[in-house]
Amino acid sequence: MRKALAAVAGLSVAALALAGCSSSPSDSGDSGNKGGDSASQVEVFTWWASGSEKTGLDALVKVFGEQFPKTKFVNAAVAGGAGSNAKNALASRLKANNPPDSFQAHAGAELTDYIEADKIEDLSSFYKDNGLNDVFPKTLLDRLTVDGKIYSVPSNIHRANVVWVNTSVLEKAGIDPKTAPADIDAWLADMKKLKDAGVQTPLSVATDWTQVQLFENVLLSDLGADGYTGLWNGKTKFDDSKVTKAIKDYTELLSYANTDGTGQDWPVATDMVIDGTAAYNVMGDWALAEFDAKSKTYGTDYTTWPTPGTDGTFDFLADSFTLPVGAPHAEGAKNWLKTISSADGQKAFNLAKGSIPARTDANASDYPEYQQGAMASFAKDTVVSSLAHGAAVKVSWLNDITSAIGQFVSTKDAKTLQDALVQAQTKGLGK
C-alpha cells in the first residue's frame, strides 16, 4: 500500500503530542454532535488517495453504502508524503480535539501513542457485540490487544517478507525463478550471477521505509523468528553477533541495488521488476495490485517467494480503523467499523488490495493464487510483527531506526549503524 503506509518516518504521531494532547472527560462520547444524528454520516481519515489503495477504499465504500444507506460517507483522505502528510494532519486535528469519526492506522505498536494520549476508544465491547472474537484468529487478536483491550478493527492482513521476482530475467541468467534460495548467502550468490549476466540492478529499492523493510527481512532471515521478535522485547540485543552478520548481509544486498531509490515511492521499485530492469524487489503484498494493473500474470511473468531464510514465517502488518474519543458521529463510525469487519467488506477490499482477509471464515476460492497461498501461510506459519509498518514498535523507536538506516545507506558505516540500533533499543525499551 501503501505503503505509504509506513510513512512513519516523518512523523510522529508521538508528536501528536502528545504534548498536551490527552483528552478531558468532556471530549468523549458524542460531544461533537449534540442534538444531531450520530449515525447520519461518517468522516473517515486515510492516506488512501490514489492507485490500488484508492481502488480498495472505493470498494469498501460501495459495500458500506449497501449496508448503511442512511449513513453518508465523507472521504477525508490526505494525499502525499507516503502517508506522512496524513499523519501530520491527523496529529493536528487530534491535538485540537477535532477528530474525524474514524482514522486509519497500522494495527500493533503504532497505536501506542494514541492509546497513551487517550485519543481512541476501547473497542472490546464492539468486538463482543459483533462476534469478532469468534471470526478473527487468535494470532491476530493477540496482536491487537493492549492490556486486555482492543482499540482498532483491521480491514486486512498484509505480508511484508515477500520477494517479487521477474521470471524471464532470472531464466536468462540460468536461475530457476520458482525455487527460492535457501538463505541470504545463496541469494547473494544468485545476484552475482545476475550481475555477471549483465543485469545492472538485481535488487530494486525505493524510499526510506522500503530500505527499513529490506533490513527487517534480513534480520528475520539471519536471526530467525524468535531472535527477531526478541529485538522488540529486549530478549535479543542489537549488539548480538547475528545482528552484525545481518548488517553485513544488508550491506552486500545494497551493493546489488539501484543507487537512486531514496526519495522514490515504492511503485517505482516494483515497476523495475515489472519492466525487467530489476530481478527482485522485497515488498509487501500490496504490490500484487501493481502487477495486476500492468496485466502481468502470476506464475508466468512473475512469481513470489518468502525472503530467503524466512520460509515458514509470516511478517505481519494490518491496516486498521479506530473510533476516536469525541468522534462527532460515533454511531456512523461504528457502522463503518461493521463494514470494515464484515465478510462482504473484507472480500471487496482485499480483492482490490492484494492483502488477505482478517476473518477466518473467508472462502479461499474467492481469491487468486497469490492470496490463497498467503492465507494458507498465515494460518500455519510463525507470525512475527513488521518493524517498518508499525506493528513491532512504537513510532518514536521506528523513527530512530529509520534515521539510522538512512544514514547507513549513504555511509555504509556498519559500526555506526549497529551502535545507533543499540541506542534506539535502549531508548525504545525505556532502559
Short mmCIF file of C-alpha atoms in Angstrom, two decimals:
data_model
loop_
_atom_site.label_atom_id
_atom_site.label_comp_id
_atom_site.label_asym_id
_atom_site.label_seq_id
_atom_site.Cartn_x
_atom_site.Cartn_y
_atom_site.Cartn_z
CA MET A 1 0.00 0.00 0.00
CA ARG A 2 0.81 1.56 0.97
CA LYS A 3 2.62 1.70 1.58
CA ALA A 4 2.58 4.50 2.04
CA LEU A 5 1.79 3.09 5.00
CA ALA A 6 4.70 3.34 6.80
CA ALA A 7 5.34 6.73 6.48
CA VAL A 8 6.07 6.72 9.90
CA ALA A 9 9.09 8.30 9.29
CA GLY A 10 8.41 11.67 9.39
CA LEU A 11 6.02 11.91 11.80
CA SER A 12 5.40 11.30 14.92
CA VAL A 13 2.24 10.53 15.94
CA ALA A 14 4.24 10.87 19.01
CA ALA A 15 4.49 14.45 18.16
CA LEU A 16 0.90 14.44 18.38
CA ALA A 17 1.89 15.42 21.23
CA LEU A 18 1.13 14.10 22.96
CA ALA A 19 2.16 17.23 24.36
CA GLY A 20 -0.90 18.46 25.95
CA CYS A 21 -2.95 16.17 23.78
CA SER A 22 -4.66 13.99 26.32
CA SER A 23 -8.41 14.18 26.36
CA SER A 24 -10.60 15.54 29.08
CA PRO A 25 -13.84 13.81 30.06
CA SER A 26 -15.83 16.41 28.15
CA ASP A 27 -14.11 15.30 24.94
CA SER A 28 -15.55 11.80 24.96
CA GLY A 29 -18.69 10.27 23.54
CA ASP A 30 -20.80 12.26 21.08
CA SER A 31 -19.87 15.66 22.42
CA GLY A 32 -19.23 16.95 18.90
CA ASN A 33 -22.73 16.03 17.77
CA LYS A 34 -25.04 17.43 20.42
CA GLY A 35 -28.60 17.20 19.31
CA GLY A 36 -27.60 15.71 15.96
CA ASP A 37 -27.87 12.28 14.37
CA SER A 38 -24.72 10.40 15.33
CA ALA A 39 -25.33 7.90 12.52
CA SER A 40 -26.09 10.46 9.79
CA GLN A 41 -22.55 10.40 8.40
CA VAL A 42 -19.02 9.19 8.99
CA GLU A 43 -15.86 11.13 8.16
CA VAL A 44 -13.11 8.58 7.50
CA PHE A 45 -9.49 9.74 7.54
CA THR A 46 -6.95 7.73 5.49
CA TRP A 47 -3.93 8.14 3.21
CA TRP A 48 -5.62 6.02 0.54
CA ALA A 49 -5.87 8.76 -2.07
CA SER A 50 -4.63 7.09 -5.26
CA GLY A 51 -3.76 3.84 -7.01
CA SER A 52 -4.70 0.45 -5.65
CA GLU A 53 -5.29 1.95 -2.22
CA LYS A 54 -7.98 4.26 -3.56
CA THR A 55 -9.44 1.34 -5.51
CA GLY A 56 -9.65 -0.68 -2.30
CA LEU A 57 -11.24 2.19 -0.41
CA ASP A 58 -13.78 2.69 -3.19
CA ALA A 59 -14.68 -1.00 -2.99
CA LEU A 60 -15.24 -0.68 0.76
CA VAL A 61 -17.33 2.46 0.36
CA LYS A 62 -19.56 0.66 -2.15
CA VAL A 63 -20.28 -2.13 0.36
CA PHE A 64 -20.75 0.45 3.11
CA GLY A 65 -23.36 2.24 1.04
CA GLU A 66 -25.23 -1.00 0.54
CA GLN A 67 -25.08 -1.95 4.22
CA PHE A 68 -25.77 1.51 5.68
CA PRO A 69 -27.55 3.62 3.04
CA LYS A 70 -28.64 6.21 5.62
CA THR A 71 -25.08 6.98 6.75
CA LYS A 72 -23.23 9.35 4.42
CA PHE A 73 -19.57 8.51 3.78
CA VAL A 74 -17.25 11.53 3.92
CA ASN A 75 -13.83 10.81 2.42
CA ALA A 76 -11.12 12.67 4.37
CA ALA A 77 -8.15 11.05 2.61
CA VAL A 78 -4.95 13.13 2.58
CA ALA A 79 -2.56 12.51 -0.30
CA GLY A 80 1.22 12.77 -0.47
CA GLY A 81 4.29 12.07 1.57
CA ALA A 82 3.75 8.31 1.59
CA GLY A 83 1.26 8.80 4.39
CA SER A 84 3.26 11.34 6.36
CA ASN A 85 1.07 14.25 5.24
CA ALA A 86 -1.99 12.42 6.53
CA LYS A 87 -0.35 11.61 9.85
CA ASN A 88 0.69 15.22 10.37
CA ALA A 89 -2.80 16.47 9.55
CA LEU A 90 -4.34 13.90 11.87
CA ALA A 91 -2.00 14.86 14.71
CA SER A 92 -3.04 18.49 14.35
CA ARG A 93 -6.72 17.61 14.43
CA LEU A 94 -6.41 15.36 17.46
CA LYS A 95 -4.40 17.96 19.33
CA ALA A 96 -7.18 20.48 18.64
CA ASN A 97 -9.80 17.97 19.85
CA ASN A 98 -11.30 17.96 16.35
CA PRO A 99 -11.11 14.26 15.48
CA PRO A 100 -12.53 12.60 12.39
CA ASP A 101 -15.11 9.90 13.06
CA SER A 102 -12.62 7.15 12.25
CA PHE A 103 -9.00 7.10 11.10
CA GLN A 104 -6.62 4.61 9.55
CA ALA A 105 -3.60 3.34 11.48
CA HIS A 106 -1.46 0.26 11.47
CA ALA A 107 -2.52 -2.36 13.95
CA GLY A 108 0.01 -3.04 16.67
CA ALA A 109 2.55 -0.84 18.38
CA GLU A 110 1.87 2.15 16.12
CA LEU A 111 -1.31 2.73 18.12
CA THR A 112 0.62 3.10 21.39
CA ASP A 113 0.85 6.89 21.28
CA TYR A 114 -2.87 7.27 20.56
CA ILE A 115 -3.75 4.93 23.41
CA GLU A 116 -1.46 6.60 25.92
CA ALA A 117 -2.88 10.01 24.95
CA ASP A 118 -6.47 8.75 25.45
CA LYS A 119 -7.31 9.61 21.87
CA ILE A 120 -9.03 6.37 20.81
CA GLU A 121 -11.82 4.36 22.37
CA ASP A 122 -11.64 0.80 23.70
CA LEU A 123 -13.50 -1.33 21.14
CA SER A 124 -13.61 -4.54 23.19
CA SER A 125 -17.39 -4.35 23.56
CA PHE A 126 -17.71 -3.74 19.78
CA TYR A 127 -15.78 -6.97 19.18
CA LYS A 128 -18.05 -8.87 21.55
CA ASP A 129 -21.29 -7.40 20.20
CA ASN A 130 -20.31 -8.18 16.60
CA GLY A 131 -18.81 -11.62 17.16
CA LEU A 132 -15.35 -10.62 16.02
CA ASN A 133 -13.60 -12.62 18.73
CA ASP A 134 -15.01 -15.71 17.01
CA VAL A 135 -14.07 -14.86 13.40
CA PHE A 136 -10.66 -13.19 13.84
CA PRO A 137 -7.80 -15.65 14.55
CA LYS A 138 -6.14 -15.68 17.97
CA THR A 139 -2.81 -14.81 16.33
CA LEU A 140 -4.36 -11.54 15.16
CA LEU A 141 -6.36 -10.83 18.32
CA ASP A 142 -3.21 -11.19 20.43
CA ARG A 143 -1.51 -8.52 18.30
CA LEU A 144 -4.48 -6.19 18.61
CA THR A 145 -4.82 -6.49 22.39
CA VAL A 146 -3.20 -3.95 24.72
CA ASP A 147 -3.61 -4.51 28.45
CA GLY A 148 -6.67 -6.60 27.80
CA LYS A 149 -8.33 -4.09 25.46
CA ILE A 150 -8.66 -3.77 21.68
CA TYR A 151 -8.54 -0.33 20.04
CA SER A 152 -8.84 -0.92 16.29
CA VAL A 153 -10.60 -3.04 13.68
CA PRO A 154 -8.40 -4.48 10.90
CA SER A 155 -9.56 -4.38 7.30
CA ASN A 156 -6.92 -6.86 6.13
CA ILE A 157 -3.67 -8.68 6.78
CA HIS A 158 -0.56 -7.89 4.73
CA ARG A 159 2.70 -9.82 4.49
CA ALA A 160 5.99 -7.93 4.45
CA ASN A 161 8.50 -10.75 3.75
CA VAL A 162 7.74 -11.23 0.07
CA VAL A 163 10.22 -11.20 -2.82
CA TRP A 164 8.69 -10.27 -6.19
CA VAL A 165 10.61 -11.99 -8.99
CA ASN A 166 10.79 -11.31 -12.73
CA THR A 167 10.85 -14.83 -14.16
CA SER A 168 12.38 -14.06 -17.55
CA VAL A 169 15.26 -12.04 -16.10
CA LEU A 170 16.23 -15.00 -13.90
CA GLU A 171 15.77 -17.60 -16.62
CA LYS A 172 18.03 -15.67 -19.00
CA ALA A 173 20.74 -15.82 -16.32
CA GLY A 174 20.26 -19.57 -15.85
CA ILE A 175 18.47 -19.26 -12.49
CA ASP A 176 15.26 -21.12 -11.67
CA PRO A 177 12.81 -18.37 -10.63
CA LYS A 178 10.42 -20.74 -8.88
CA THR A 179 12.97 -22.09 -6.42
CA ALA A 180 13.86 -19.68 -3.64
CA PRO A 181 17.45 -19.56 -2.41
CA ALA A 182 17.86 -21.25 0.97
CA ASP A 183 19.27 -18.20 2.75
CA ILE A 184 20.73 -14.75 2.22
CA ASP A 185 24.15 -16.13 1.24
CA ALA A 186 22.61 -18.24 -1.54
CA TRP A 187 20.52 -15.27 -2.66
CA LEU A 188 23.62 -13.08 -2.87
CA ALA A 189 25.28 -15.77 -5.00
CA ASP A 190 22.36 -15.60 -7.43
CA MET A 191 22.61 -11.82 -7.52
CA LYS A 192 26.24 -12.14 -8.53
CA LYS A 193 25.16 -14.47 -11.35
CA LEU A 194 22.65 -11.87 -12.48
CA LYS A 195 25.23 -9.11 -12.35
CA ASP A 196 27.70 -11.26 -14.33
CA ALA A 197 24.94 -11.89 -16.88
CA GLY A 198 24.57 -8.15 -17.45
CA VAL A 199 21.65 -7.33 -15.15
CA GLN A 200 22.54 -3.88 -13.88
CA THR A 201 20.10 -3.89 -10.95
CA PRO A 202 19.45 -7.32 -9.46
CA LEU A 203 17.57 -5.80 -6.49
CA SER A 204 15.37 -2.70 -6.54
CA VAL A 205 14.72 -0.43 -3.55
CA ALA A 206 12.88 2.83 -3.11
CA THR A 207 12.42 5.38 -0.34
CA ASP A 208 13.47 5.11 3.30
CA TRP A 209 10.74 2.82 4.63
CA THR A 210 11.41 0.28 1.85
CA GLN A 211 15.04 0.22 2.94
CA VAL A 212 13.93 -0.40 6.53
CA GLN A 213 11.62 -3.17 5.32
CA LEU A 214 14.50 -4.81 3.47
CA PHE A 215 16.62 -4.60 6.62
CA GLU A 216 13.89 -6.15 8.78
CA ASN A 217 13.71 -9.02 6.29
CA VAL A 218 17.45 -9.60 6.62
CA LEU A 219 17.17 -9.51 10.42
CA LEU A 220 14.34 -12.04 10.26
CA SER A 221 16.35 -14.30 7.97
CA ASP A 222 19.58 -14.21 9.97
CA LEU A 223 18.08 -14.22 13.49
CA GLY A 224 15.05 -16.44 12.97
CA ALA A 225 11.57 -15.68 14.23
CA ASP A 226 12.41 -15.89 17.94
CA GLY A 227 15.59 -13.86 17.66
CA TYR A 228 13.86 -11.22 15.53
CA THR A 229 10.93 -10.91 17.93
CA GLY A 230 13.40 -10.67 20.79
CA LEU A 231 14.78 -7.43 19.35
CA TRP A 232 11.49 -5.71 20.21
CA ASN A 233 11.08 -7.09 23.74
CA GLY A 234 14.76 -6.98 24.73
CA LYS A 235 15.48 -10.71 24.74
CA THR A 236 17.78 -10.20 21.75
CA LYS A 237 20.30 -7.37 21.93
CA PHE A 238 21.24 -5.31 18.92
CA ASP A 239 24.93 -5.86 19.67
CA ASP A 240 24.40 -9.60 19.08
CA SER A 241 26.79 -11.17 16.56
CA LYS A 242 23.82 -12.24 14.43
CA VAL A 243 22.82 -8.61 14.05
CA THR A 244 26.40 -7.88 12.99
CA LYS A 245 26.02 -10.61 10.35
CA ALA A 246 22.66 -9.16 9.25
CA ILE A 247 24.22 -5.72 8.77
CA LYS A 248 26.98 -7.32 6.66
CA ASP A 249 24.39 -9.13 4.54
CA TYR A 250 22.33 -5.96 4.21
CA THR A 251 25.41 -4.09 3.01
CA GLU A 252 26.04 -6.70 0.33
CA LEU A 253 22.41 -6.68 -0.79
CA LEU A 254 22.53 -2.91 -1.20
CA SER A 255 25.61 -3.31 -3.40
CA TYR A 256 23.32 -5.03 -5.92
CA ALA A 257 20.57 -2.40 -5.64
CA ASN A 258 19.82 0.80 -7.52
CA THR A 259 21.50 3.84 -6.03
CA ASP A 260 18.70 6.29 -6.84
CA GLY A 261 15.99 4.68 -4.72
CA THR A 262 15.89 7.16 -1.86
CA GLY A 263 13.09 9.64 -2.42
CA GLN A 264 11.17 7.41 -4.82
CA ASP A 265 7.93 5.78 -3.70
CA TRP A 266 7.52 2.01 -3.65
CA PRO A 267 5.78 1.58 -7.06
CA VAL A 268 8.94 2.79 -8.78
CA ALA A 269 10.92 -0.12 -7.31
CA THR A 270 8.15 -2.62 -8.01
CA ASP A 271 7.81 -1.38 -11.58
CA MET A 272 11.50 -2.11 -12.13
CA VAL A 273 10.70 -5.80 -11.66
CA ILE A 274 7.60 -5.50 -13.83
CA ASP A 275 9.52 -3.95 -16.73
CA GLY A 276 12.56 -6.20 -16.32
CA THR A 277 15.13 -3.61 -15.28
CA ALA A 278 15.44 -5.39 -11.92
CA ALA A 279 15.19 -9.05 -10.97
CA TYR A 280 13.93 -8.79 -7.40
CA ASN A 281 12.01 -6.43 -5.14
CA VAL A 282 11.24 -7.03 -1.47
CA MET A 283 7.81 -5.54 -0.98
CA GLY A 284 4.59 -6.24 0.87
CA ASP A 285 1.75 -7.87 -0.98
CA TRP A 286 0.13 -4.54 -1.81
CA ALA A 287 2.49 -4.91 -4.79
CA LEU A 288 0.11 -7.52 -6.22
CA ALA A 289 -2.25 -4.77 -7.37
CA GLU A 290 0.63 -3.10 -9.22
CA PHE A 291 1.34 -6.27 -11.21
CA ASP A 292 -2.37 -6.70 -11.89
CA ALA A 293 -2.63 -3.11 -13.11
CA LYS A 294 0.15 -3.82 -15.61
CA SER A 295 -1.64 -7.01 -16.78
CA LYS A 296 1.14 -9.32 -15.59
CA THR A 297 0.33 -13.00 -14.99
CA TYR A 298 1.31 -14.65 -11.70
CA GLY A 299 3.47 -17.71 -12.28
CA THR A 300 4.33 -16.67 -15.83
CA ASP A 301 5.55 -13.07 -15.93
CA TYR A 302 6.47 -13.04 -12.26
CA THR A 303 6.43 -15.13 -9.16
CA THR A 304 6.95 -14.67 -5.42
CA TRP A 305 8.55 -16.43 -2.52
CA PRO A 306 9.28 -15.59 1.11
CA THR A 307 12.52 -13.69 1.56
CA PRO A 308 15.31 -16.30 1.61
CA GLY A 309 15.73 -17.73 5.07
CA THR A 310 12.22 -16.73 6.21
CA ASP A 311 10.14 -19.57 4.76
CA GLY A 312 7.68 -20.69 7.43
CA THR A 313 7.47 -17.19 8.90
CA PHE A 314 4.79 -14.60 8.12
CA ASP A 315 5.92 -10.99 8.66
CA PHE A 316 2.61 -9.38 9.64
CA LEU A 317 1.04 -5.94 9.36
CA ALA A 318 -2.55 -4.77 9.02
CA ASP A 319 -4.46 -1.64 8.12
CA SER A 320 -6.98 -0.90 10.82
CA PHE A 321 -9.54 1.71 11.79
CA THR A 322 -10.33 3.34 15.12
CA LEU A 323 -13.09 5.14 16.99
CA PRO A 324 -11.54 8.41 18.24
CA VAL A 325 -12.57 9.83 21.57
CA GLY A 326 -15.02 12.64 20.86
CA ALA A 327 -15.93 11.41 17.37
CA PRO A 328 -18.79 13.68 16.21
CA HIS A 329 -20.63 10.77 14.61
CA ALA A 330 -19.76 7.81 16.80
CA GLU A 331 -22.64 5.65 15.57
CA GLY A 332 -21.66 6.39 11.98
CA ALA A 333 -18.12 5.32 12.87
CA LYS A 334 -19.42 2.06 14.35
CA ASN A 335 -21.34 1.43 11.14
CA TRP A 336 -18.09 1.94 9.22
CA LEU A 337 -16.29 -0.48 11.54
CA LYS A 338 -19.05 -3.03 10.97
CA THR A 339 -18.48 -2.82 7.22
CA ILE A 340 -14.69 -2.99 7.67
CA SER A 341 -15.02 -6.20 9.67
CA SER A 342 -17.85 -7.80 7.67
CA ALA A 343 -17.30 -10.72 5.32
CA ASP A 344 -18.54 -8.69 2.32
CA GLY A 345 -16.44 -5.64 3.22
CA GLN A 346 -13.25 -7.63 3.68
CA LYS A 347 -13.78 -9.56 0.45
CA ALA A 348 -14.34 -6.41 -1.62
CA PHE A 349 -11.37 -4.60 -0.10
CA ASN A 350 -8.82 -7.38 -0.19
CA LEU A 351 -9.58 -8.45 -3.73
CA ALA A 352 -8.65 -4.91 -4.75
CA LYS A 353 -5.70 -4.55 -2.38
CA GLY A 354 -3.71 -7.77 -2.68
CA SER A 355 -3.89 -8.43 1.05
CA ILE A 356 -5.87 -11.21 2.71
CA PRO A 357 -8.99 -11.01 4.90
CA ALA A 358 -8.62 -10.98 8.66
CA ARG A 359 -11.66 -13.23 9.03
CA THR A 360 -11.09 -16.97 9.28
CA ASP A 361 -14.42 -17.73 7.61
CA ALA A 362 -13.33 -16.22 4.28
CA ASN A 363 -13.52 -18.59 1.30
CA ALA A 364 -10.05 -19.02 -0.18
CA SER A 365 -11.52 -19.96 -3.55
CA ASP A 366 -12.81 -16.39 -3.90
CA TYR A 367 -9.21 -15.17 -4.19
CA PRO A 368 -6.46 -15.56 -6.82
CA GLU A 369 -3.45 -17.83 -6.46
CA TYR A 370 -1.11 -15.49 -4.59
CA GLN A 371 -3.69 -14.63 -1.93
CA GLN A 372 -4.68 -18.26 -1.50
CA GLY A 373 -1.05 -19.02 -0.70
CA ALA A 374 -0.82 -16.11 1.72
CA MET A 375 -3.99 -17.23 3.51
CA ALA A 376 -2.55 -20.73 3.93
CA SER A 377 0.75 -19.34 5.19
CA PHE A 378 -0.84 -17.05 7.78
CA ALA A 379 -2.84 -19.99 9.10
CA LYS A 380 0.17 -22.27 9.61
CA ASP A 381 3.36 -20.15 9.74
CA THR A 382 5.03 -18.49 12.69
CA VAL A 383 3.72 -14.93 12.74
CA VAL A 384 6.00 -12.00 13.60
CA SER A 385 5.28 -8.26 13.58
CA SER A 386 6.64 -5.93 10.92
CA LEU A 387 9.08 -3.24 12.02
CA ALA A 388 8.71 -0.91 9.04
CA HIS A 389 4.92 -0.93 9.12
CA GLY A 390 4.16 -0.07 12.71
CA ALA A 391 3.37 -3.49 14.15
CA ALA A 392 6.56 -4.22 16.12
CA VAL A 393 7.49 -0.95 17.85
CA LYS A 394 6.06 2.46 18.63
CA VAL A 395 6.60 5.32 16.22
CA SER A 396 9.45 7.02 18.07
CA TRP A 397 11.56 3.85 18.06
CA LEU A 398 10.87 3.22 14.40
CA ASN A 399 11.80 6.80 13.58
CA ASP A 400 15.18 6.30 15.28
CA ILE A 401 15.81 3.13 13.26
CA THR A 402 14.70 4.79 10.04
CA SER A 403 17.11 7.65 10.66
CA ALA A 404 19.98 5.24 11.36
CA ILE A 405 19.25 3.22 8.21
CA GLY A 406 19.04 6.39 6.15
CA GLN A 407 22.48 7.45 7.32
CA PHE A 408 23.88 3.97 6.72
CA VAL A 409 22.62 3.79 3.15
CA SER A 410 24.78 6.83 2.47
CA THR A 411 27.87 5.96 4.53
CA LYS A 412 27.86 2.13 4.72
CA ASP A 413 29.38 2.53 8.20
CA ALA A 414 28.35 -0.75 9.84
CA LYS A 415 29.65 0.05 13.32
CA THR A 416 27.86 3.38 13.45
CA LEU A 417 24.64 1.68 12.38
CA GLN A 418 24.89 -1.05 14.99
CA ASP A 419 25.71 1.47 17.72
CA ALA A 420 22.67 3.53 16.70
CA LEU A 421 20.47 0.43 16.77
CA VAL A 422 21.70 -0.41 20.27
CA GLN A 423 20.88 3.13 21.42
CA ALA A 424 17.47 3.01 19.78
CA GLN A 425 16.65 -0.25 21.53
CA THR A 426 17.73 1.10 24.90
CA LYS A 427 15.60 4.19 24.41
CA GLY A 428 12.67 2.27 22.96
CA LEU A 429 12.55 -0.18 25.86
CA GLY A 430 12.96 2.62 28.37
CA LYS A 431 16.14 1.22 29.85
#
